[in-house]
PDB file of C-alpha atoms and ligand atoms in Angstrom:
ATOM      1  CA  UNK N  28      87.760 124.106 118.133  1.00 98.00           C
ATOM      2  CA  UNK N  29      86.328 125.603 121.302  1.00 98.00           C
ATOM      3  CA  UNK N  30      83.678 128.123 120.930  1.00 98.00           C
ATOM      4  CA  UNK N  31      86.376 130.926 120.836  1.00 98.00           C
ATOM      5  CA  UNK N  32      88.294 129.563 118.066  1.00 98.00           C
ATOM      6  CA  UNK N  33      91.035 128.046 120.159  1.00 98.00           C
ATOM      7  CA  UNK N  34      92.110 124.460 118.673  1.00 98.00           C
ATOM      8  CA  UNK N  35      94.634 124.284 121.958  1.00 97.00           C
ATOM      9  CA  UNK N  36      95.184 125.701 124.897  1.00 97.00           C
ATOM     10  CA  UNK N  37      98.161 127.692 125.342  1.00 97.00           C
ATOM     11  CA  UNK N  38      99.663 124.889 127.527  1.00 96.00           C
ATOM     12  CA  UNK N  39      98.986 122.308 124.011  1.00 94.00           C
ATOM     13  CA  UNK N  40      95.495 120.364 125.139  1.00 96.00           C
ATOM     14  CA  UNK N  41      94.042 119.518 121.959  1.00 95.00           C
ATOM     15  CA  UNK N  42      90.850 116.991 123.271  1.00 94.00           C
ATOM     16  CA  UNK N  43      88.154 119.058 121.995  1.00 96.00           C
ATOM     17  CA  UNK N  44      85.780 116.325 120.149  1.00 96.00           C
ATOM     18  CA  UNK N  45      83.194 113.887 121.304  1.00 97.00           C
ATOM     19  CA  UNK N  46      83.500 110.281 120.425  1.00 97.00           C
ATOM     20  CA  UNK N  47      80.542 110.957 118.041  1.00 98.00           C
ATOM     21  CA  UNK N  48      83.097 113.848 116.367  1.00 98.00           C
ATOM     22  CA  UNK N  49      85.458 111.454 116.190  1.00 97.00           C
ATOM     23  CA  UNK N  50      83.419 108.946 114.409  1.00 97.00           C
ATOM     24  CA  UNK N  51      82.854 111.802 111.941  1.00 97.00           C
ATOM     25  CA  UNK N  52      86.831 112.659 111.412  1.00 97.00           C
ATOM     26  CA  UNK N  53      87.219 108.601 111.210  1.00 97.00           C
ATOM     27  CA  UNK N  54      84.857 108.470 108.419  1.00 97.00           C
ATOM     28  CA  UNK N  55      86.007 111.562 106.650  1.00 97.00           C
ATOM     29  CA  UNK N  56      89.883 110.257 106.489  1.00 97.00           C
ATOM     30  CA  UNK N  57      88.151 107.622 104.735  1.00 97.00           C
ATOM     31  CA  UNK N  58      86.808 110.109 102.510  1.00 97.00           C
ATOM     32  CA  UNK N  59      89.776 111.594 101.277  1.00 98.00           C
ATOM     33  CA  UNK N  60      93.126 110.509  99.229  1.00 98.00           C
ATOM     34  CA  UNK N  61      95.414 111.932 101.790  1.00 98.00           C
ATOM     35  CA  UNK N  62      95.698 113.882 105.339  1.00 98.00           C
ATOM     36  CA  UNK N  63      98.172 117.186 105.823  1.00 98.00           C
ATOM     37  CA  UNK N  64      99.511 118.300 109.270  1.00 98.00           C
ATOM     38  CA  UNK N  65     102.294 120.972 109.797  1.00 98.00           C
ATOM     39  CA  UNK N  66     105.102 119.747 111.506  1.00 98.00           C
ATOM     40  CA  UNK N  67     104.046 121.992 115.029  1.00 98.00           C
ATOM     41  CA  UNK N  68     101.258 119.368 115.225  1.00 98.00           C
ATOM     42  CA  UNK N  69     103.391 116.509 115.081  1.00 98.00           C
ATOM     43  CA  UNK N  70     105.870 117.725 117.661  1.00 98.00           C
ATOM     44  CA  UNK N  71     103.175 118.523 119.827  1.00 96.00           C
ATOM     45  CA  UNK N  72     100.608 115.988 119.337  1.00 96.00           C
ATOM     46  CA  UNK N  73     102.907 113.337 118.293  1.00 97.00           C
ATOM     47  CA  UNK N  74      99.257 111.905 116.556  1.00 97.00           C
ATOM     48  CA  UNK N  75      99.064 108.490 114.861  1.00 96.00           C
ATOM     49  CA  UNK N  76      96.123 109.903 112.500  1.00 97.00           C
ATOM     50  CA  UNK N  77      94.618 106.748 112.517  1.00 96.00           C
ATOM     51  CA  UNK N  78      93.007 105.280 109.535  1.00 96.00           C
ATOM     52  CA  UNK N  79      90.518 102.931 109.354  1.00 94.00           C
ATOM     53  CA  UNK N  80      89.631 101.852 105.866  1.00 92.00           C
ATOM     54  CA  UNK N  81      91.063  99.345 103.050  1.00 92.00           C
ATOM     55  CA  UNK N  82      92.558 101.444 100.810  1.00 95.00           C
ATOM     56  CA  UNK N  83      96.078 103.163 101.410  1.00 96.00           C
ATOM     57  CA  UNK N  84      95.746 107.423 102.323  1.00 98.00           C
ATOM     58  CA  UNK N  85      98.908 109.023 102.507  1.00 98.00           C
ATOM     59  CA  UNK N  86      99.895 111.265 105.782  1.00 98.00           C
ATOM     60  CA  UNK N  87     102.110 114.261 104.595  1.00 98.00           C
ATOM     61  CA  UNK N  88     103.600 116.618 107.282  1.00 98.00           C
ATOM     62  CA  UNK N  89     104.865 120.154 106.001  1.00 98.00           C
ATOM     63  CA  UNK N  90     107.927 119.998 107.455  1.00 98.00           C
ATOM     64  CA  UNK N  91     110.710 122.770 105.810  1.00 98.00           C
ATOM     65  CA  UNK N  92     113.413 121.746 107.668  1.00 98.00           C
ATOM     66  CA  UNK N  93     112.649 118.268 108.171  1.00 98.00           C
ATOM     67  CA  UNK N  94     112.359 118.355 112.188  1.00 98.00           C
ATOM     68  CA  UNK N  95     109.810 115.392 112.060  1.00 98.00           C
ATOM     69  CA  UNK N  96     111.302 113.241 114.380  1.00 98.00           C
ATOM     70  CA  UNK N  97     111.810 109.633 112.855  1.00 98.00           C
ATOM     71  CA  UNK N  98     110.276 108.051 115.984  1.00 98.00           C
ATOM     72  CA  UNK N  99     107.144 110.103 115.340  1.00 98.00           C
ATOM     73  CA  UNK N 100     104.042 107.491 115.926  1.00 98.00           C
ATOM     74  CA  UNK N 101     102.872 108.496 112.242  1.00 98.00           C
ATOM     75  CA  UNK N 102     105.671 106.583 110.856  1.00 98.00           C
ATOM     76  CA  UNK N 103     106.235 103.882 113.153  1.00 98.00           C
ATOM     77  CA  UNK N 104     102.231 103.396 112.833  1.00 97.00           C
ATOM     78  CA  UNK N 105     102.201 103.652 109.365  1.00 97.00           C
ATOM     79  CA  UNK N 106     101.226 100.385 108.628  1.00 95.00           C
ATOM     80  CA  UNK N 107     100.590 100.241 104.646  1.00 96.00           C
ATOM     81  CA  UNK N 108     100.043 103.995 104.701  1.00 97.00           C
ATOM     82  CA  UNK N 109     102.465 106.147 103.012  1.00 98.00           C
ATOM     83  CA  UNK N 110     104.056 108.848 104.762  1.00 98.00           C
ATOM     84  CA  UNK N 111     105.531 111.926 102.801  1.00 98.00           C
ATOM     85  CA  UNK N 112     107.184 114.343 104.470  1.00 98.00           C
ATOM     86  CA  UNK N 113     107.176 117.983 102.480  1.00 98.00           C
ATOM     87  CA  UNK N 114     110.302 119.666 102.641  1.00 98.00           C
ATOM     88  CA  UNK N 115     112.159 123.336 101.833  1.00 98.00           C
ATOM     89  CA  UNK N 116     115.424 123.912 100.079  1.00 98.00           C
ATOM     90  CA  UNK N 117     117.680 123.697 103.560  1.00 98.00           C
ATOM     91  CA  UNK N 118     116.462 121.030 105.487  1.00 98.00           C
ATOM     92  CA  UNK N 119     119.774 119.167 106.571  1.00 98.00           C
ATOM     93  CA  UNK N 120     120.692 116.094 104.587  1.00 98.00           C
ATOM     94  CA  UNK N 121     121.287 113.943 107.995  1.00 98.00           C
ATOM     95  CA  UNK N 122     117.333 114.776 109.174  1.00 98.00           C
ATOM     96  CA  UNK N 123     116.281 113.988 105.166  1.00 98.00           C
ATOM     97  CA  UNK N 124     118.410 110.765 105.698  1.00 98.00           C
ATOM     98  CA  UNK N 125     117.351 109.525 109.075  1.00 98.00           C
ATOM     99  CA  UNK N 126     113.362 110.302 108.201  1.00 98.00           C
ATOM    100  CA  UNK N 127     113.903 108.335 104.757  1.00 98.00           C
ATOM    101  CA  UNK N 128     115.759 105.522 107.118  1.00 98.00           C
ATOM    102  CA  UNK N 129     112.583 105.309 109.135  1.00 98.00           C
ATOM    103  CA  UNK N 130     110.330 105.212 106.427  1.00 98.00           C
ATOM    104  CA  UNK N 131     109.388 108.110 104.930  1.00 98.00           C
ATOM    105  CA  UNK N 132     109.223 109.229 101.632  1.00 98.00           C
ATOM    106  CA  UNK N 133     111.092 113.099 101.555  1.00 98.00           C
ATOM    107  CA  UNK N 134     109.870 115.771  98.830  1.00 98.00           C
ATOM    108  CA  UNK N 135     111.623 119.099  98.344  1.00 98.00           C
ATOM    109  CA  UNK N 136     109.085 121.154  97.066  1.00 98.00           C
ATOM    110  CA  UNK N 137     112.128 124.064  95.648  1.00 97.00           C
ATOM    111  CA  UNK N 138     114.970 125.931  96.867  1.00 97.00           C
ATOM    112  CA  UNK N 139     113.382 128.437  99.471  1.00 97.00           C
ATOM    113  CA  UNK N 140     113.398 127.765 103.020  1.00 98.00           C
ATOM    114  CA  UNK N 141     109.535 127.560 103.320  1.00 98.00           C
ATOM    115  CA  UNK N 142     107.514 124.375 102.237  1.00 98.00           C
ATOM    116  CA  UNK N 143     105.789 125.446  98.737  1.00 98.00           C
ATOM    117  CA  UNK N 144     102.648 124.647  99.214  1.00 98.00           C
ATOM    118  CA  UNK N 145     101.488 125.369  95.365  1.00 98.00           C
ATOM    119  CA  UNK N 146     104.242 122.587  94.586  1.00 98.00           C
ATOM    120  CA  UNK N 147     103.104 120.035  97.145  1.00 98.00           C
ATOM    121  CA  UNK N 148      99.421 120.347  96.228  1.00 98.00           C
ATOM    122  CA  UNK N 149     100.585 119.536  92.659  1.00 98.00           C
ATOM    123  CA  UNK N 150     103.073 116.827  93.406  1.00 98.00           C
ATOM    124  CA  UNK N 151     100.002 115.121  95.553  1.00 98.00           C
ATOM    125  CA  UNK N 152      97.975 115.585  91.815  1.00 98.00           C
ATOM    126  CA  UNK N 153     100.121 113.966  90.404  1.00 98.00           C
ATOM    127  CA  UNK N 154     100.330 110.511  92.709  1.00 97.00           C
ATOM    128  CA  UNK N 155      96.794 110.785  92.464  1.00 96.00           C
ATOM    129  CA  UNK N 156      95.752 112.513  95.587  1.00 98.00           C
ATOM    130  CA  UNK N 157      92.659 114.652  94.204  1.00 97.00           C
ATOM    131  CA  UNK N 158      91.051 115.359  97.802  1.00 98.00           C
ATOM    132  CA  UNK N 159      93.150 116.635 100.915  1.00 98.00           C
ATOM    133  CA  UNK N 160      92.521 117.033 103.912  1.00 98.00           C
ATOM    134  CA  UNK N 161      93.856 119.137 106.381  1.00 98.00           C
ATOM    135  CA  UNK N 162      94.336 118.536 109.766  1.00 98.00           C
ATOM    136  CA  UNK N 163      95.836 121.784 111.350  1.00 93.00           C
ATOM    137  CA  UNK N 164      97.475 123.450 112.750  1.00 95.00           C
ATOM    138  CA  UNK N 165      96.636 126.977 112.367  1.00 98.00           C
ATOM    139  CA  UNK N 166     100.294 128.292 111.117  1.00 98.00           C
ATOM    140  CA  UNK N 167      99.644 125.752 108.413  1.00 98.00           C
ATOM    141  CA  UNK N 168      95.753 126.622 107.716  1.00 98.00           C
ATOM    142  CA  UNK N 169      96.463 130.075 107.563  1.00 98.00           C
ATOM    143  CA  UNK N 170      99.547 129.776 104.314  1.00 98.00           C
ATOM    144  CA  UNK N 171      96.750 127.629 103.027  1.00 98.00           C
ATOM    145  CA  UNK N 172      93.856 130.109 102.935  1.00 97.00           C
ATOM    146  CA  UNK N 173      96.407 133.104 102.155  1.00 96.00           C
ATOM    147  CA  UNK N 174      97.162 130.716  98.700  1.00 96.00           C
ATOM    148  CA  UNK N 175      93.554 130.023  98.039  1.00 95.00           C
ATOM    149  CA  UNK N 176      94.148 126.441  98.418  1.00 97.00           C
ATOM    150  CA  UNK N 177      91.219 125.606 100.600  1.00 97.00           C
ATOM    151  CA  UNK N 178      87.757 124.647  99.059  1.00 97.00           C
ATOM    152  CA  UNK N 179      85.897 123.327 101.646  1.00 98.00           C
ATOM    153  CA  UNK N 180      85.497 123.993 106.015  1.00 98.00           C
ATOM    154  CA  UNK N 181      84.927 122.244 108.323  1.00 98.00           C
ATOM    155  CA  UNK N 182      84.584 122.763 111.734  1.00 98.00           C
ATOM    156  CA  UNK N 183      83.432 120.751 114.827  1.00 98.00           C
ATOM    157  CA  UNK N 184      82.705 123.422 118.143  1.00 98.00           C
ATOM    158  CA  UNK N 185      83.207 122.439 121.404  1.00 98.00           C
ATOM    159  CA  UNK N 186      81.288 124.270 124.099  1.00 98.00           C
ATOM    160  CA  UNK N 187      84.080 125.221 126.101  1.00 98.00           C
ATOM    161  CA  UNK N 188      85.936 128.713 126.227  1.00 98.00           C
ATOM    162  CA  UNK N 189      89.904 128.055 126.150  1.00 98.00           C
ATOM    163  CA  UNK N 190      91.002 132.155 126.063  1.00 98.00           C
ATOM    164  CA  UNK N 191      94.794 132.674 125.944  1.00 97.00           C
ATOM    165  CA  UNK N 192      96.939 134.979 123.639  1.00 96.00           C
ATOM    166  CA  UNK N 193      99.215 131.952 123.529  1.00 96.00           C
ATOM    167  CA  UNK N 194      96.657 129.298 122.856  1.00 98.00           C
ATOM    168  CA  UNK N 195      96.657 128.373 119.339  1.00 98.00           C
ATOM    169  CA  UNK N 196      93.381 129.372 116.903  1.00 98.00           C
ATOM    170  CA  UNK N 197      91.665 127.850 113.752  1.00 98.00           C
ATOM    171  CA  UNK N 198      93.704 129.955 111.854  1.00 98.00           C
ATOM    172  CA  UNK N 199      97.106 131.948 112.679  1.00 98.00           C
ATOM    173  CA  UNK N 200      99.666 133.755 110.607  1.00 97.00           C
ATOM    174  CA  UNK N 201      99.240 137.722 110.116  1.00 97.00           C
ATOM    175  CA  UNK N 202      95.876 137.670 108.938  1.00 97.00           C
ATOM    176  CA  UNK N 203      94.159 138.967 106.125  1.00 97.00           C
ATOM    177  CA  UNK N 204      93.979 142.921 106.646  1.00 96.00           C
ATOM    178  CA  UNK N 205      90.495 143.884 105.665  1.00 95.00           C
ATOM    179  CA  UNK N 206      87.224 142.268 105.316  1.00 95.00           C
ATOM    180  CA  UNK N 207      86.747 142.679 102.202  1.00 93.00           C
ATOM    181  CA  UNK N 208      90.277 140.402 101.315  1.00 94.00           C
ATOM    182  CA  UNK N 209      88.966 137.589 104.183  1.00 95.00           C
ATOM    183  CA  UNK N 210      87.608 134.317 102.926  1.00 97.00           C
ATOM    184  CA  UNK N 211      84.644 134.065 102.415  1.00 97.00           C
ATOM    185  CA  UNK N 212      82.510 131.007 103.064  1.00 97.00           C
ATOM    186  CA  UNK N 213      79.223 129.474 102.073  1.00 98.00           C
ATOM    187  CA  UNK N 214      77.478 127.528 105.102  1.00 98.00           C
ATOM    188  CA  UNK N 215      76.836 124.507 103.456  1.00 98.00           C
ATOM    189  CA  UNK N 216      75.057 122.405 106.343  1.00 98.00           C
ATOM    190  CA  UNK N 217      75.399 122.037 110.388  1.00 98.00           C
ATOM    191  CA  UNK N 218      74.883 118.597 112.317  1.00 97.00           C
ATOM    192  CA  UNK N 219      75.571 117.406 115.637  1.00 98.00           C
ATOM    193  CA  UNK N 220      77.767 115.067 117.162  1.00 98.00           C
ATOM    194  CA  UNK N 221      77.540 114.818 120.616  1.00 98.00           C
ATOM    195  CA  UNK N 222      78.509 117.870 122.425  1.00 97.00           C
ATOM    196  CA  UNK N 223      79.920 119.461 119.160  1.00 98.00           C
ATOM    197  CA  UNK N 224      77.712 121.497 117.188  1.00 98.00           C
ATOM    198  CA  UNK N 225      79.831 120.394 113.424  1.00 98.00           C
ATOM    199  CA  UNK N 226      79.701 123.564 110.462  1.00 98.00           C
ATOM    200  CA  UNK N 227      80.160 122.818 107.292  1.00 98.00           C
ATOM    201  CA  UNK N 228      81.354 125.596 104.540  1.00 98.00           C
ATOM    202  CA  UNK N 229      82.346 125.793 100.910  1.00 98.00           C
ATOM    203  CA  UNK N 230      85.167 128.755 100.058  1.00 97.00           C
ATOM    204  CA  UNK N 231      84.615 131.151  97.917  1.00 95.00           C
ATOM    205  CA  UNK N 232      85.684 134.582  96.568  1.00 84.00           C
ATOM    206  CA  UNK N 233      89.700 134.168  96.237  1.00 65.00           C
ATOM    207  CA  UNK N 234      91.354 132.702  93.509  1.00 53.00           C
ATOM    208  CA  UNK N 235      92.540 128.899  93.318  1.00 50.00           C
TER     209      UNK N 235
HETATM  210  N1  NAP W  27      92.048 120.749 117.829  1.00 58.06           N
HETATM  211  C1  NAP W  27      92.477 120.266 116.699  1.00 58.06           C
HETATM  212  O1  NAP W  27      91.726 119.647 115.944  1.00 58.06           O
HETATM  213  C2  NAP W  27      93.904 120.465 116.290  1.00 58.06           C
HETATM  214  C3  NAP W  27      94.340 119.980 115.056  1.00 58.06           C
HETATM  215  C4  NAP W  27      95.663 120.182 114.695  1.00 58.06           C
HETATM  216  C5  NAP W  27      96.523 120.862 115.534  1.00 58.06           C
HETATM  217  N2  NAP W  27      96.087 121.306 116.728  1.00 58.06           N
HETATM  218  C6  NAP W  27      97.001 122.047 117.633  1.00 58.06           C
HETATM  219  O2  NAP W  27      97.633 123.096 116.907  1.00 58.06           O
HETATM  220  C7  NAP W  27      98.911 123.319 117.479  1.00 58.06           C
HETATM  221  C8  NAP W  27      99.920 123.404 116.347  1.00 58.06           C
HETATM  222  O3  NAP W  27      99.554 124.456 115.479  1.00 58.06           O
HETATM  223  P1  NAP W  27     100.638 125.504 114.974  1.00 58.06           P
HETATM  224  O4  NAP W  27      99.894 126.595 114.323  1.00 58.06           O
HETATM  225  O5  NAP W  27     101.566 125.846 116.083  1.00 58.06           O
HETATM  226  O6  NAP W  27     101.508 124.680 113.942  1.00 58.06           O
HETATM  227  P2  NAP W  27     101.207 123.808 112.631  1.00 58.06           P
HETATM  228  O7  NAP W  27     100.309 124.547 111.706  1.00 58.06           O
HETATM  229  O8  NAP W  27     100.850 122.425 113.049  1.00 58.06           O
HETATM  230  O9  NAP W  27     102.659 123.725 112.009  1.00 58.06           O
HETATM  231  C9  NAP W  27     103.245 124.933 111.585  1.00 58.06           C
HETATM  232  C10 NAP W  27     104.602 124.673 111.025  1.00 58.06           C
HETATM  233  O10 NAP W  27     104.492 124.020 109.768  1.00 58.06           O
HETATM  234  C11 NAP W  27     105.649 124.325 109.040  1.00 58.06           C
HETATM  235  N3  NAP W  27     105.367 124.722 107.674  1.00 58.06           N
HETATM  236  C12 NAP W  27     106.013 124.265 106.581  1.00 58.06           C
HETATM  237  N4  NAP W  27     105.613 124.905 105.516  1.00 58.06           N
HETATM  238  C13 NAP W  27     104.696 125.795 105.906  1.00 58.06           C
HETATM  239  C14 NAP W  27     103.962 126.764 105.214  1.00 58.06           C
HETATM  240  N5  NAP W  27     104.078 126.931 103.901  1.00 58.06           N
HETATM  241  N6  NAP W  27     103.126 127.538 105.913  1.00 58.06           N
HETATM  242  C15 NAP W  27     102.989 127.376 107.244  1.00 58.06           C
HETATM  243  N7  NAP W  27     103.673 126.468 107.963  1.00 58.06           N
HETATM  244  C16 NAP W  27     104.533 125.689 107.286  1.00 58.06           C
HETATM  245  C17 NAP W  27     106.327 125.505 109.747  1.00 58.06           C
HETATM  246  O11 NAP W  27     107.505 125.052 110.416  1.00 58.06           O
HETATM  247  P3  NAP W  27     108.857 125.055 109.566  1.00 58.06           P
HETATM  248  O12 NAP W  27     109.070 126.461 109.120  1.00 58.06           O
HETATM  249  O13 NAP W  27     109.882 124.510 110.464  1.00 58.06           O
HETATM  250  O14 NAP W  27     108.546 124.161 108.436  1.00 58.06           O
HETATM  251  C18 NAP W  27     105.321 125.949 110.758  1.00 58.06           C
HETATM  252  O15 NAP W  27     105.902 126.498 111.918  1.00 58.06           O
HETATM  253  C19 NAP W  27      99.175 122.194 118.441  1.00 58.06           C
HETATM  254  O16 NAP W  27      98.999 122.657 119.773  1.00 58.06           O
HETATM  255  C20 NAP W  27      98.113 121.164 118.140  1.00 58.06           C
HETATM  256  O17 NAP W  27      97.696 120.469 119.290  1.00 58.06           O
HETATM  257  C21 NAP W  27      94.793 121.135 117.123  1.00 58.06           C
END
């Protein structure tokens, strides 16, 4: 994120990390069991969320109404990577179809229009996925850390101001309204890597 907590500008420029940052995310994807994007990112990123290590790690979008397109490079790059797209009670049965056509794997996580987030998390349990991580937006980060389903931060700073009530930041939604219901985080180390300065935190103080 730039130094103002921007993760885009407002016009959806999103190249904030070095190549030494990137080596970093590269070998944390490898770290994990599977990556989690809301479906914002994918329509304006289109990313691939590359992978490069042996074992499968499955790409899940949270997607409630299933507007992932099926030409999206994450599943025409999927390669032997499983892609699970996370959907609410309405998402139209032609998108579900088409997505599954193209190679996707559809959950409905319950009847309400919303992705359940609660009921992903334990779906990915249950195929195994114990850690998650997730890559943004901040729509999506901010459900997350209202649920208390984040344990762990972290966050790369780029040394560049972005400003812009229309850019998007670390973390959206309406907020937590005092401090004393914020997260709360424990710094557990900082690096570098290249021009970004990298912060790493535990959570802690709201209930999993
Ligand atoms: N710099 C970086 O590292 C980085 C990383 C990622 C993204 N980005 C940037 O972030 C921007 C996108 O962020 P964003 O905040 O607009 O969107 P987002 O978090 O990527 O996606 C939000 C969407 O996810 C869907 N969703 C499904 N279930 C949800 C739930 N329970 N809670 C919240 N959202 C849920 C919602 O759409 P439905 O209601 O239709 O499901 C929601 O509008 C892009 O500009 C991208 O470039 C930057």
């Amino acid at each position: 994120m730039s130094l103002d907590g921007k993760i885009a500008t407002r016009l959806g420029d999103s190249e904030l990390s070095s190549p030494e940052d990137w080596e970093r995310v590269h070998r944390l994807r490898c770290e994990v069991d599977g990556i989690l994007v809301g479906v914002n990112t994918i329509l304006v990123d289109d990313p691939k969320i590359t992978v490069r290590c042996d074992r499968p790690i499955v790409k899940v979008v949270a997607d409630s109404m299933a507007r992932t397109p099926p030409t999206a490079r994450l599943i025409t790059h999927r390669g032997k990577n499983p892609v699970l797209i996370a959907v609410g009670g309405m998402a139209p049965e032609y998108r579900v179809k088409a997505l599954r056509e193209a190679g996707a794997e559809v959950f409905k996580t319950g009847e309400e229009r919303r992705v359940n987030l609660r009921r992903l998390m334990e779906e990915l349990a249950s195929r195994g996925v114990k850690r998650l991580l997730v890559e943004g937006g901040g729509s999506l980060n901010w459900s997350l850390f209202k649920e208390g389903l984040i344990d762990e931060v972290q966050v790369a700073i780029s040394p560049v101001i972005i400003g812009g009530r229309d850019a998007v930041s670390l973390v959206e939604g309406e907020g937590f309204g005092s401090i004393g219901e914020a997260q709360r985080l424990e710094l557990l180390g900082v690096e570098k890597a290249g021009y970004n300065l990298v912060l790493k935190y535990k959570c802690v103080g709201r209930s999993r």
